[in-house]
Coordinates of C-alpha atoms and ligand atoms in Angstrom, one line a residue:
X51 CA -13.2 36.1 -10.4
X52 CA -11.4 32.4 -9.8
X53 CA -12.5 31.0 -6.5
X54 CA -8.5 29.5 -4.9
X55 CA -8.7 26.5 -3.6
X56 CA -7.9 25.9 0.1
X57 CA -4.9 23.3 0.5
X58 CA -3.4 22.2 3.2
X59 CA 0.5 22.8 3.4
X60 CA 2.7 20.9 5.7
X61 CA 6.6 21.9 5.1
X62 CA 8.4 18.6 7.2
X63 CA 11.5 18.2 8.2
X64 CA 15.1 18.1 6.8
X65 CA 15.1 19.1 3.6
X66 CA 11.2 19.7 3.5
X67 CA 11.1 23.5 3.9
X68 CA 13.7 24.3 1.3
X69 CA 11.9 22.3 -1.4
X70 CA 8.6 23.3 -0.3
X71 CA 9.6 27.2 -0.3
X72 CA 10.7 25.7 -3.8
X73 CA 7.7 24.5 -4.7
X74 CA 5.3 27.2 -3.8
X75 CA 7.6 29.7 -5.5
X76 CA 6.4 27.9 -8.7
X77 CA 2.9 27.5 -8.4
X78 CA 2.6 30.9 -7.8
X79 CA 4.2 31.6 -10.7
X80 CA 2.1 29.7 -12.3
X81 CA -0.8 31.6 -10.8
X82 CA -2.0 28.4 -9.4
X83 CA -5.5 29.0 -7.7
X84 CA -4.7 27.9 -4.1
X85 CA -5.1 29.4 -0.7
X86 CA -2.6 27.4 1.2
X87 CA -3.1 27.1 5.0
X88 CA 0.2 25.7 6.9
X89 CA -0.1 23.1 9.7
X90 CA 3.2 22.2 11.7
X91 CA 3.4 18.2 11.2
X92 CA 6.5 15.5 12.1
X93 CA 9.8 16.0 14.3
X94 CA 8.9 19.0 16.1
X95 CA 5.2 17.7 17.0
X96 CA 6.6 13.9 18.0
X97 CA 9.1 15.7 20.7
X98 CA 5.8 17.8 21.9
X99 CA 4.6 14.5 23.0
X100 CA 2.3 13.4 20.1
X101 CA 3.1 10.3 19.7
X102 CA 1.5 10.2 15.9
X103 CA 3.5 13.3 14.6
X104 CA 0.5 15.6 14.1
X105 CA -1.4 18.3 16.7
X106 CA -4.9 18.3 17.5
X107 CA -5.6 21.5 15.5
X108 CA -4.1 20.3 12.3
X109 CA -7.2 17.5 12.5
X110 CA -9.1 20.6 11.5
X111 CA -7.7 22.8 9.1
X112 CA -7.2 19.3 7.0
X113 CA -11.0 18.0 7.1
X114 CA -11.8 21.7 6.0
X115 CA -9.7 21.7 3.1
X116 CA -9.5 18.0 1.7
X117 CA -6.2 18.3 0.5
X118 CA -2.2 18.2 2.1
X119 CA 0.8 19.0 0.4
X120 CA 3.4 17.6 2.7
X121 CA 7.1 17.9 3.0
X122 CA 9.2 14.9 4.0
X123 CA 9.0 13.6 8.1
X124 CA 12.0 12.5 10.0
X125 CA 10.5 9.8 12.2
X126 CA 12.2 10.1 15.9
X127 CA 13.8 6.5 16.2
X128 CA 12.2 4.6 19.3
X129 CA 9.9 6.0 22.0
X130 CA 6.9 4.6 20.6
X131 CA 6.7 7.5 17.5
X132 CA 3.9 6.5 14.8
X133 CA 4.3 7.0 11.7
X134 CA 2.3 10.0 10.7
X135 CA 1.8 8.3 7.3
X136 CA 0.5 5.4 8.2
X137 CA -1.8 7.9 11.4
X138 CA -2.9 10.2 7.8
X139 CA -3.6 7.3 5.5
X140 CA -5.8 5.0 7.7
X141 CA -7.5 8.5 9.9
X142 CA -8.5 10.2 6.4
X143 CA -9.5 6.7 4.5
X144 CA -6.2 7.4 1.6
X145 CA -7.2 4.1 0.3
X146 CA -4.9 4.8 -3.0
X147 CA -1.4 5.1 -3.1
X148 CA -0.4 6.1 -6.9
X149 CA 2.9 6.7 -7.9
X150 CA 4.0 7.4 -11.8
X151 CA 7.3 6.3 -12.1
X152 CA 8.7 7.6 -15.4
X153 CA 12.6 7.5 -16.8
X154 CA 14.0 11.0 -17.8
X155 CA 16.7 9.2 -19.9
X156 CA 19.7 10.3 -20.9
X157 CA 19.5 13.5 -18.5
X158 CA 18.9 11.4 -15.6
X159 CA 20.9 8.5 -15.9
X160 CA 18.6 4.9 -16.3
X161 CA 19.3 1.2 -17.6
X162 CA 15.5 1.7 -18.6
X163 CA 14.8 4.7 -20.7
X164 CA 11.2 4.1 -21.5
X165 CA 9.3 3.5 -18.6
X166 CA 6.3 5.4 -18.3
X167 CA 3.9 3.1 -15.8
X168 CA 1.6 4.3 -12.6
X169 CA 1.2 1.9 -9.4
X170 CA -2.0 2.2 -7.8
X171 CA -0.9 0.4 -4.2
X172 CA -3.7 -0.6 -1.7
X173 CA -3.0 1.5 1.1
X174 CA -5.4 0.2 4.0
X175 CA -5.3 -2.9 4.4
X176 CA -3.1 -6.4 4.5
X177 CA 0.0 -6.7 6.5
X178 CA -0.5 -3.3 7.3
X179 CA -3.6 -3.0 9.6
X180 CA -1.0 -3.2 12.3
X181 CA -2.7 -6.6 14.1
X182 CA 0.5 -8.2 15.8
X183 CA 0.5 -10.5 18.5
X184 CA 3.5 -12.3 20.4
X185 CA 2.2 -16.3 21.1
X186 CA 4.7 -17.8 22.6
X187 CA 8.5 -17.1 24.1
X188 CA 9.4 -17.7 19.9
X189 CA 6.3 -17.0 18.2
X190 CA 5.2 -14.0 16.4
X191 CA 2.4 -13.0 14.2
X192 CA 1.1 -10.4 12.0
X193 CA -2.6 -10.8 10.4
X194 CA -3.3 -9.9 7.0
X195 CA -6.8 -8.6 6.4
X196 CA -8.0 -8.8 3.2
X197 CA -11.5 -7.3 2.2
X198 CA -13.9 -7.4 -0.8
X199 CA -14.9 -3.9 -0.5
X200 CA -11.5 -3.2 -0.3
X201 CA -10.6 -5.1 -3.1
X202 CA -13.4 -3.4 -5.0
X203 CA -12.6 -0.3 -4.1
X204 CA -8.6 -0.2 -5.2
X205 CA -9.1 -2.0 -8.7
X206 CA -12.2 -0.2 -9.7
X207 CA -10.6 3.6 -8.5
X208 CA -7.1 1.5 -11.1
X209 CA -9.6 0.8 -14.0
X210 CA -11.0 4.3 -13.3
X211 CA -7.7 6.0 -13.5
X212 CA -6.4 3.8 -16.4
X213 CA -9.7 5.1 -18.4
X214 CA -9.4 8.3 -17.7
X215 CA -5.6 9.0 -17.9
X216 CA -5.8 7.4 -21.6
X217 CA -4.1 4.6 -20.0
X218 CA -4.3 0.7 -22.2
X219 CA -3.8 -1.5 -20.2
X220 CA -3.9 -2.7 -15.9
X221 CA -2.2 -5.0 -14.5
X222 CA -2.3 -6.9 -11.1
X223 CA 0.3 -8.2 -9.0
X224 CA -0.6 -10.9 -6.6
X225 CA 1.2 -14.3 -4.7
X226 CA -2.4 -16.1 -5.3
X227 CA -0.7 -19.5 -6.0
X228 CA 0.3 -19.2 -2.3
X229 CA -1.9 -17.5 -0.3
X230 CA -5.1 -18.6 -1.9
X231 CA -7.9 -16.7 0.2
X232 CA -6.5 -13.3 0.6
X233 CA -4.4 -12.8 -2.2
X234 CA -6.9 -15.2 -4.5
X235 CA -9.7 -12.8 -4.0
X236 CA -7.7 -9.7 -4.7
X237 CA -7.2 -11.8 -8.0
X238 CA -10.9 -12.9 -8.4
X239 CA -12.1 -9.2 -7.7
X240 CA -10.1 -8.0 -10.2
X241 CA -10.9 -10.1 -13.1
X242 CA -14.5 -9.8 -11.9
X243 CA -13.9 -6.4 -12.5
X244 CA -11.3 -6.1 -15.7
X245 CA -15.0 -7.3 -17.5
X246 CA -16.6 -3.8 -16.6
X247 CA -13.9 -2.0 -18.8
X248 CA -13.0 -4.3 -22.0
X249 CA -11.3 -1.2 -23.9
X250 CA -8.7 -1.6 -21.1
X251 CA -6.4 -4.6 -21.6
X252 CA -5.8 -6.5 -18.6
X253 CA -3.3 -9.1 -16.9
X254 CA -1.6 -10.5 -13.8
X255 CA 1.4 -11.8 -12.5
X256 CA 2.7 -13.4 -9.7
X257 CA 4.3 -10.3 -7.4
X258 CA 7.4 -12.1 -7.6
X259 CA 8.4 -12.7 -11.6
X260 CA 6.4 -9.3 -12.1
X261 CA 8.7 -7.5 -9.7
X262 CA 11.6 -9.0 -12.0
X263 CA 10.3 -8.1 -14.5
X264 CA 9.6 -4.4 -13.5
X265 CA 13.5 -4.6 -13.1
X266 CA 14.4 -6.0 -15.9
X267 CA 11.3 -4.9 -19.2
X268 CA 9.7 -2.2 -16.9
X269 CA 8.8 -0.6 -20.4
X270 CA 5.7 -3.6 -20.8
X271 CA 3.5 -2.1 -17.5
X272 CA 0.9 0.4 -18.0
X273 CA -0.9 0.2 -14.4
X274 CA -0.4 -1.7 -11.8
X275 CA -2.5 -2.3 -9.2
X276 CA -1.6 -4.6 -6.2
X277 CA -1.5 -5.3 -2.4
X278 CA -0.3 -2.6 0.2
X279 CA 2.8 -4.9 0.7
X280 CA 4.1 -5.5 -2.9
X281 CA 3.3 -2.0 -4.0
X282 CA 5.5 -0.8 -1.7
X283 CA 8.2 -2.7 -2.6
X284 CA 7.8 -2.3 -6.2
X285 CA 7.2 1.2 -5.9
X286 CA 11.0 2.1 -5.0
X287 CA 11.9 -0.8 -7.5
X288 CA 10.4 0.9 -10.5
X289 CA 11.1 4.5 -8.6
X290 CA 15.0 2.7 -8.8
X291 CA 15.1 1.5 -11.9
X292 CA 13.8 4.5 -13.6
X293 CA 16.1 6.6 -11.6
X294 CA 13.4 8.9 -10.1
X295 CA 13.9 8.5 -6.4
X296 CA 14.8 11.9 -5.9
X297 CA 12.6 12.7 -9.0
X298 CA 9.1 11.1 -8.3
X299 CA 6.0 12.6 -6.3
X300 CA 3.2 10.5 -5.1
X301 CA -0.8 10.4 -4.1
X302 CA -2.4 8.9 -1.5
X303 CA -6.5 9.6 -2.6
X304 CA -9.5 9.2 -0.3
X305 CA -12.9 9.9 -1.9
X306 CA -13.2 12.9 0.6
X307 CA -9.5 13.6 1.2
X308 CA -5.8 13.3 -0.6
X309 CA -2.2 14.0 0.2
X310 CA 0.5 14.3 -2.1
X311 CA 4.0 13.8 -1.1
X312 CA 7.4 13.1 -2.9
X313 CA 8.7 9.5 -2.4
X314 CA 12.2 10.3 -0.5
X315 CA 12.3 11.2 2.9
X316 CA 13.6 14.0 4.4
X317 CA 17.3 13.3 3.8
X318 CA 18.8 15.1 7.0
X319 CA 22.0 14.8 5.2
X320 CA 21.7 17.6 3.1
X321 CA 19.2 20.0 4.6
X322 CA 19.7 23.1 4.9
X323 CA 22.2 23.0 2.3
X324 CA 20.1 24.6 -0.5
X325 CA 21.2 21.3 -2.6
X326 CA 18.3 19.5 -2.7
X327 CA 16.3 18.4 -5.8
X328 CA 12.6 19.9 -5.5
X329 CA 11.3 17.9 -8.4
X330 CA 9.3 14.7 -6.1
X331 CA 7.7 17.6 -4.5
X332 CA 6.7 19.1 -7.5
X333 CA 5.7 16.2 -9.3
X334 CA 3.2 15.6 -6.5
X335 CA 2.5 19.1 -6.5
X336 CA 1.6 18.8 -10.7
X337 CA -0.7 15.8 -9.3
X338 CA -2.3 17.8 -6.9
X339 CA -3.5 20.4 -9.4
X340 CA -4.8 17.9 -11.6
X341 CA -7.0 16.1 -8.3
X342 CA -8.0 20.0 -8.2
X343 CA -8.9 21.0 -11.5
X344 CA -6.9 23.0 -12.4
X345 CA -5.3 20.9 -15.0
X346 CA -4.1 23.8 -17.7
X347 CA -1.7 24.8 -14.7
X348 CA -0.5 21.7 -14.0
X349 CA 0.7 21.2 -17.7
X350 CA 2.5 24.4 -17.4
X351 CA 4.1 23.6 -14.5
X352 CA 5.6 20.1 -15.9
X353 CA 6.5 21.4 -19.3
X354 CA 8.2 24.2 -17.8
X355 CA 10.1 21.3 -15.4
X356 CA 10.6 18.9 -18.2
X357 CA 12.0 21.9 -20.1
X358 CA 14.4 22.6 -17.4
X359 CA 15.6 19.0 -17.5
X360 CA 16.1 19.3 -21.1
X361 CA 18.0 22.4 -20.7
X362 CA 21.1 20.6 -18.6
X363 CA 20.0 22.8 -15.4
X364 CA 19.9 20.5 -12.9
X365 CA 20.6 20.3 -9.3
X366 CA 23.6 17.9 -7.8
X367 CA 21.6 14.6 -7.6
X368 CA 21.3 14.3 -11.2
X369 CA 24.6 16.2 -12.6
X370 CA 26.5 14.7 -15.3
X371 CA 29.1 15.5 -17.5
X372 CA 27.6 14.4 -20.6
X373 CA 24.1 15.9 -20.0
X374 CA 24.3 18.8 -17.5
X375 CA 25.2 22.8 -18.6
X376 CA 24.4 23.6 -15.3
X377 CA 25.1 22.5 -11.5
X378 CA 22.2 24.4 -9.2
X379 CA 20.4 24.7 -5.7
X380 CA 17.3 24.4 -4.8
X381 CA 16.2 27.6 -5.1
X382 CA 18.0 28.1 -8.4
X383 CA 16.4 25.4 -9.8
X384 CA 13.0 26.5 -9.0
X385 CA 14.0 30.3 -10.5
X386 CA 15.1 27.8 -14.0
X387 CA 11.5 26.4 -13.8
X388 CA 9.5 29.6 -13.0
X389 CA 11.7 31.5 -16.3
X390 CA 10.5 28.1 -18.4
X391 CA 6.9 28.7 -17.4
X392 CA 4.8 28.5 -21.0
X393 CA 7.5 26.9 -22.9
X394 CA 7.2 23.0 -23.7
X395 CA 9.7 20.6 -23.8
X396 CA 10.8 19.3 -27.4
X397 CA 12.4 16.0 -26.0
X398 CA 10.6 14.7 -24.0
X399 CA 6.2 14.3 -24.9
X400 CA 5.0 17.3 -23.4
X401 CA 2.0 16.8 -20.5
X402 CA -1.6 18.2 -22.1
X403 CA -3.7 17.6 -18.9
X404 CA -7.3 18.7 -20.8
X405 CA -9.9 20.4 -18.9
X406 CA -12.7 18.8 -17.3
X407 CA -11.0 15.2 -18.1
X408 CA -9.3 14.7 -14.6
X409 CA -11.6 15.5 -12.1
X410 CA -11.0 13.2 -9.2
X411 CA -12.3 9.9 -9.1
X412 CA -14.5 8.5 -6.5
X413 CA -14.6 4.9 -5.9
X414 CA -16.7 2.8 -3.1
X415 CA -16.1 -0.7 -2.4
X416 CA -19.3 -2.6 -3.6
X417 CA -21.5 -4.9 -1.1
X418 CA -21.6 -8.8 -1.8
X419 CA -25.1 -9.3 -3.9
X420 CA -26.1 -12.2 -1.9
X421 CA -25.7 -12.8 1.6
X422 CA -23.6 -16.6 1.7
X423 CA -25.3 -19.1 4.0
X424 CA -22.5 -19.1 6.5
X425 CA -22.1 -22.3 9.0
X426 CA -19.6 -22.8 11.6
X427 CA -18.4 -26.6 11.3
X428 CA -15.3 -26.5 13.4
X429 CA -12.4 -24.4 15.4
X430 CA -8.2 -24.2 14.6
X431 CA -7.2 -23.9 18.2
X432 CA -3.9 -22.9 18.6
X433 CA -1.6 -24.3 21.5
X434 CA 2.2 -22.7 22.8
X435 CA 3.8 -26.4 23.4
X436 CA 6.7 -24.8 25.3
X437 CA 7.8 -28.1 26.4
X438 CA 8.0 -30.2 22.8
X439 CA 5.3 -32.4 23.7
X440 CA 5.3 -34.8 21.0
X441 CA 2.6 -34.2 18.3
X442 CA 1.4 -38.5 19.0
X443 CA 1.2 -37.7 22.6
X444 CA -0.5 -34.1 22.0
X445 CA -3.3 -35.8 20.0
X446 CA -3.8 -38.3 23.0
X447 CA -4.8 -35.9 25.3
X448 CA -6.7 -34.1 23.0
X449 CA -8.9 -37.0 21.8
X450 CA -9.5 -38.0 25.3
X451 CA -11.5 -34.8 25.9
X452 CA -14.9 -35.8 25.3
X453 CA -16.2 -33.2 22.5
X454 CA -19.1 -33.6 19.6
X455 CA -16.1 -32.2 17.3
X456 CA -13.5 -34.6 16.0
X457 CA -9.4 -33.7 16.4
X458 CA -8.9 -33.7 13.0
X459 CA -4.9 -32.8 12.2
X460 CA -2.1 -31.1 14.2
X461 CA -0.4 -28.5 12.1
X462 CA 3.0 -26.2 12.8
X463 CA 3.4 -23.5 10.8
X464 CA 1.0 -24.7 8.4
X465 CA 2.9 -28.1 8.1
X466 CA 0.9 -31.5 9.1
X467 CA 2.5 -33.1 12.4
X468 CA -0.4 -35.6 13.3
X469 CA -1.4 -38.1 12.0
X470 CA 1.3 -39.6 10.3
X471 CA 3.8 -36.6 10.7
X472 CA 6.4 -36.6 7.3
X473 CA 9.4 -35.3 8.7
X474 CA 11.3 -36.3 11.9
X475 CA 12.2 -33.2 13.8
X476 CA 8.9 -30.9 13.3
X477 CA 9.0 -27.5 15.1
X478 CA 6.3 -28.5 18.1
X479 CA 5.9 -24.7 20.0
X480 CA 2.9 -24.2 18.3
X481 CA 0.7 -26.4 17.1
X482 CA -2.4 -25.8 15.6
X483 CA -5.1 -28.4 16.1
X484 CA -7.9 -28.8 13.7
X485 CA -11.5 -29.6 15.4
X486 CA -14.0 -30.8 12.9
X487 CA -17.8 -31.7 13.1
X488 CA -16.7 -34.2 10.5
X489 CA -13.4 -35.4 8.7
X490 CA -15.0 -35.9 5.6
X491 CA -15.6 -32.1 4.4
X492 CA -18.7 -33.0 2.9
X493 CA -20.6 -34.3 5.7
X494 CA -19.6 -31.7 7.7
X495 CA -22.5 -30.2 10.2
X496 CA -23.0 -27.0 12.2
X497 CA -21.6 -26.2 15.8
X498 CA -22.4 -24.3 18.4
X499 CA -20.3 -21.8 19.8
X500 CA -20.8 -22.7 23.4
X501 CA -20.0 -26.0 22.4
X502 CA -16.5 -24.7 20.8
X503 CA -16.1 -22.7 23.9
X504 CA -16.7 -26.0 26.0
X505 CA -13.8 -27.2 24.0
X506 CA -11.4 -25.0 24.9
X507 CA -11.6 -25.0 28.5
X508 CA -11.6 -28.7 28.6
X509 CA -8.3 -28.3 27.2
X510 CA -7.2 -25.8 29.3
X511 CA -8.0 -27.4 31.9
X512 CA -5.8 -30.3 30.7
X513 CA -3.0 -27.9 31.5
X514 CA -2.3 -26.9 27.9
X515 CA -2.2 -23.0 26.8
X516 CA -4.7 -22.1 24.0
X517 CA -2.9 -18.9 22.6
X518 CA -5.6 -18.2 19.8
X519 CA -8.4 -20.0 17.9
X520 CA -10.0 -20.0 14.1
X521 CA -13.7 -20.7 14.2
X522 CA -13.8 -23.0 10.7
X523 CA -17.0 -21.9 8.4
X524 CA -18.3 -22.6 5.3
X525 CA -20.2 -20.4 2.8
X526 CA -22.9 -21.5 0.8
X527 CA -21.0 -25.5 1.4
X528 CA -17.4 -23.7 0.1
X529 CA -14.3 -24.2 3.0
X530 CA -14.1 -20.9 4.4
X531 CA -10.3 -22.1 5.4
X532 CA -6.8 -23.6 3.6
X533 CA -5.9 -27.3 4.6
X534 CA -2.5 -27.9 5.8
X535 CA 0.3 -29.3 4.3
X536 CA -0.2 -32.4 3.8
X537 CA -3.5 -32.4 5.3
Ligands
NAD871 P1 15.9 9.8 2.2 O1 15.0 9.6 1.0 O2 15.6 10.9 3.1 O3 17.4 9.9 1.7 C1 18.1 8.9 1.0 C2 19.3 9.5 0.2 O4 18.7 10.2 -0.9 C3 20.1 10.5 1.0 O5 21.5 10.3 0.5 C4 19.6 11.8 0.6 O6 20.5 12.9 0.7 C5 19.1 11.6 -0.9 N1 18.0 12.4 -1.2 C6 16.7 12.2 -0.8 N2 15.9 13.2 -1.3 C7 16.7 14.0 -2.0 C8 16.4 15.1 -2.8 N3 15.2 15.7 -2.9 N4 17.5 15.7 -3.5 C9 18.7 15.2 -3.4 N5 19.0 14.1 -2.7 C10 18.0 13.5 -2.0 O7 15.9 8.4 3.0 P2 16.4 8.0 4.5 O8 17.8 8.7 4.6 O9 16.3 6.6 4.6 O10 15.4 8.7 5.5 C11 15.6 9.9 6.1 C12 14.4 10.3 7.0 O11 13.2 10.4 6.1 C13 14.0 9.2 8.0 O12 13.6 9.8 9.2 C14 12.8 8.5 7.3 O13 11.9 8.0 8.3 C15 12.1 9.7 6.6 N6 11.3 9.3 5.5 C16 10.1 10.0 5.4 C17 9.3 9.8 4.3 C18 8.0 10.6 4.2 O14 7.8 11.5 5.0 N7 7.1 10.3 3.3 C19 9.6 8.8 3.3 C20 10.8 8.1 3.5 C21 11.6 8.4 4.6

């Protein structure tokens, strides 16, 4: 006897119910092996008074069975709602985001009718760790936290899946020639770790001329792997471009956990309406049953929906004249899939998911080898300047403070202001100032902390608002820190 597998089923809002009932009707058609266990998540739970969309007890029934199939979540607007998303991803470590994004051209209508490419997104980290801080009346901030495990972890679980999804080549998007630390070591990490897999071909781009070019030749990506920012964004372009918005499921993979979701929301507009293309839903369904072994089911599942496709039933999203016999609902299209079950599609390449060959991959970030020899040489102490103290005058009363460290340069907004400022109206609300044990970087010596702390009341005390400071290292000698413009 098969032992089921326990999922997790969460049905959302809008249109989530009707597609999931869709769903589910297929897999058990299929005779997938699942036990699924329902947990109420999203609208109704956020007016409850759970502010991150998701009850105590659901916690539970989700560590037990490692795996959520979830329906779309209408976010209430204001009142300090989280989104559940963002709560599930960071709470159950879903480091990976991967989406395939594939054209279904000409029955669903694309300029680019051979795109066939996976984006494996960092889900954890950069601009999304959620570290915001108001300065000043004007100024705002947003951190972005860039790690090595982290970057270890995301391009090794990307070589992992290219090897083992008979994938050629990975790709990685990055904005490295401006943001040189963060987005530099995403870069470094993953040529560091391209070398471990030379049968796979690898590249890079800059985010930006690869994101054009995802619009314009999406056809030449394999892989991609990239930042939590940029594979967002270039998620829904190649979802776009390929015309699978309403098409396209996704994964969000923990080594212990993973949740698979479609990529549209929960489109209040039409629910209830029994109009709604099930297909994102099933597509993340298909990639569930893969992450559970059961791959033989999830290649009869998407042969028998590519099938459907090919046959011209499809539901209102994707009707055309030229392609479409005919126009049906949800549940109708699910019936036309569950009646295709054990045929394969002759258009399209059918899906052969082999046994044994997709069993989920686990991936930990990796440890620096060698401890670096780590020495703090100076502090970036940050000032709100409400008054537009001029950057000469700034610098006066900051040199006067008697201090071993050295005022070095007055930045704002990563522009140089002092000495010898370059442009004639610089913004002066917040000024960064640049303490130094030494201004030539290579005779630079180590400071205390108390000493830095010293600092900074002094200057307090000479009535000026420190809003945040930078402690300046260096590692093994190597500037732990960008210059300024102009610096
Ligand atoms: P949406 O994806 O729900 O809808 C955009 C458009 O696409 C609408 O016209 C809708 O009718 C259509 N559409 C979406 N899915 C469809 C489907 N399966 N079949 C046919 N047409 C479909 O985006 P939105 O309107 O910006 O967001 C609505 C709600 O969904 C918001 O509350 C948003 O926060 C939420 N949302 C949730 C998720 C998620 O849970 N993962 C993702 C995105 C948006």
């Amino acid at each position: 006897m098969t032992i089921k597998t326990p999922i997790t089923i969460a049905y959302g809002d809008g249109i989530g119910p009707e597609i999931m009932q869709a769903t589910l009707k297929i897999l058990t058609a299929a005779n997938a092996q699942i036990t699924p266990e329902v947990i109420e998540v999203g609208e109704k739970v956020y007016l409850k008074g759970y502010t991150s969309g998701i009850p105590d007890e659901a916690w539970e029934v989700l560590k037990r069975t490692k795996v959520l199939l979830k329906g779309p979540i209408t976010t209430p607007q204001g009142g300090g709602y989280k989104s559940l998303n963002v709560t599930l991803r960071k709470t159950l470590s879903l480091f990976a985001n991967v989406r395939p994004c594939v054209s279904y051209a000409p029955y669903v209508a694309t300029k680019c009718p051979n795109i066939d490419l996976v984006i494996v997104r960092e889900n954890e980290e950069d601009l999304y760790s959620g570290i915001e801080h108001r300065q000043t009346d004007e100024v705002y901030q947003c951190l972005k936290i860039i790690t090595r495990p982290g970057c270890e972890q995301i391009i090794r679980y990307a070589f992992e899946y290219a090897q083992k999804f008979n994938r050629k080549k990975v790709t990685c998007f990055t904005k490295d020639n401006i943001m040189k630390m963060t987005d530099g070591l995403f870069h470094q990490v993953f040529n560091e770790i391209a070398k471990e897999y030379p049968s796979i071909e690898h590249d890079h781009y800059i985010v930006d001329i690869g994101t054009a070019l995802i619009a314009s030749n999406p056809e030449k990506f394999d892989v991609i792997v990239t930042l939590n920012l940029y594979g967002d964004i270039i998620s829904d372009v190649a979802a776009q471009v390929a015309g699978s918005v309403g098409l396209a499921g996704s994964a969000n993979i923990g080594n212990q956990m993973a949740m698979f979701e479609a990529i549209h929301g929960s489109a209040p507009d039409i629910a209830g309406k029994n109009i709604a293309n099930p297909s994102g839903l099933l597509n993340a369904a298909v990639q569930m049953l893969v992450h559970i072994n059961q791959p033989e089911t999830a290649t009869l599942v998407e042969n028998a929906w590519l099938k459907t496709l090919e046959d011209g039933i499809h539901t209102a999203d994707i009707y055309s004249q030229a392609y479409s016999k005919q126009k049906v609902g949800t549940q109708e299209f699910a019936d036309a899939v569950v009646a295709r079950l054990g045929q394969t599609p002759t258009h399209f390449k059918p899906a052969d998911y082999r046994p044994g060959a997709y069993t989920k991959i686990e991936c930990y970030g990796g440890r620096p080898k060698t401890q670096n020899q780590k020495q703090l040489i100076g502090i970036d102490i940050f000032i709100d300047n409400p008054h537009d103290v001029p950057a000469d005058e700034l610098a006066a009363k900051l040199k006067s403070i008697q201090s071993p460290l050295e005022l070095i340069v007055i930045t704002s907004r990563g522009l140089k202001i002092w000495p010898n400022g370059t442009i004639d109206t610089p913004y002066l609300r917040h000024c960064c100032c640049r303490f130094q044990t030494a201004k030539d970087t290579s005779k630079l010596t180590s400071i205390s902390h108390e000493e830095l702390i010293r600092l900074q009341s002094e200057i307090n005390k000479a009535g000026l608002d420190v809003i945040k400071t930078e402690n300046l290292y260096t590692f093994d000698g190597i500037l732990g820190f960008t210059l300024a413009q102009g610096q």
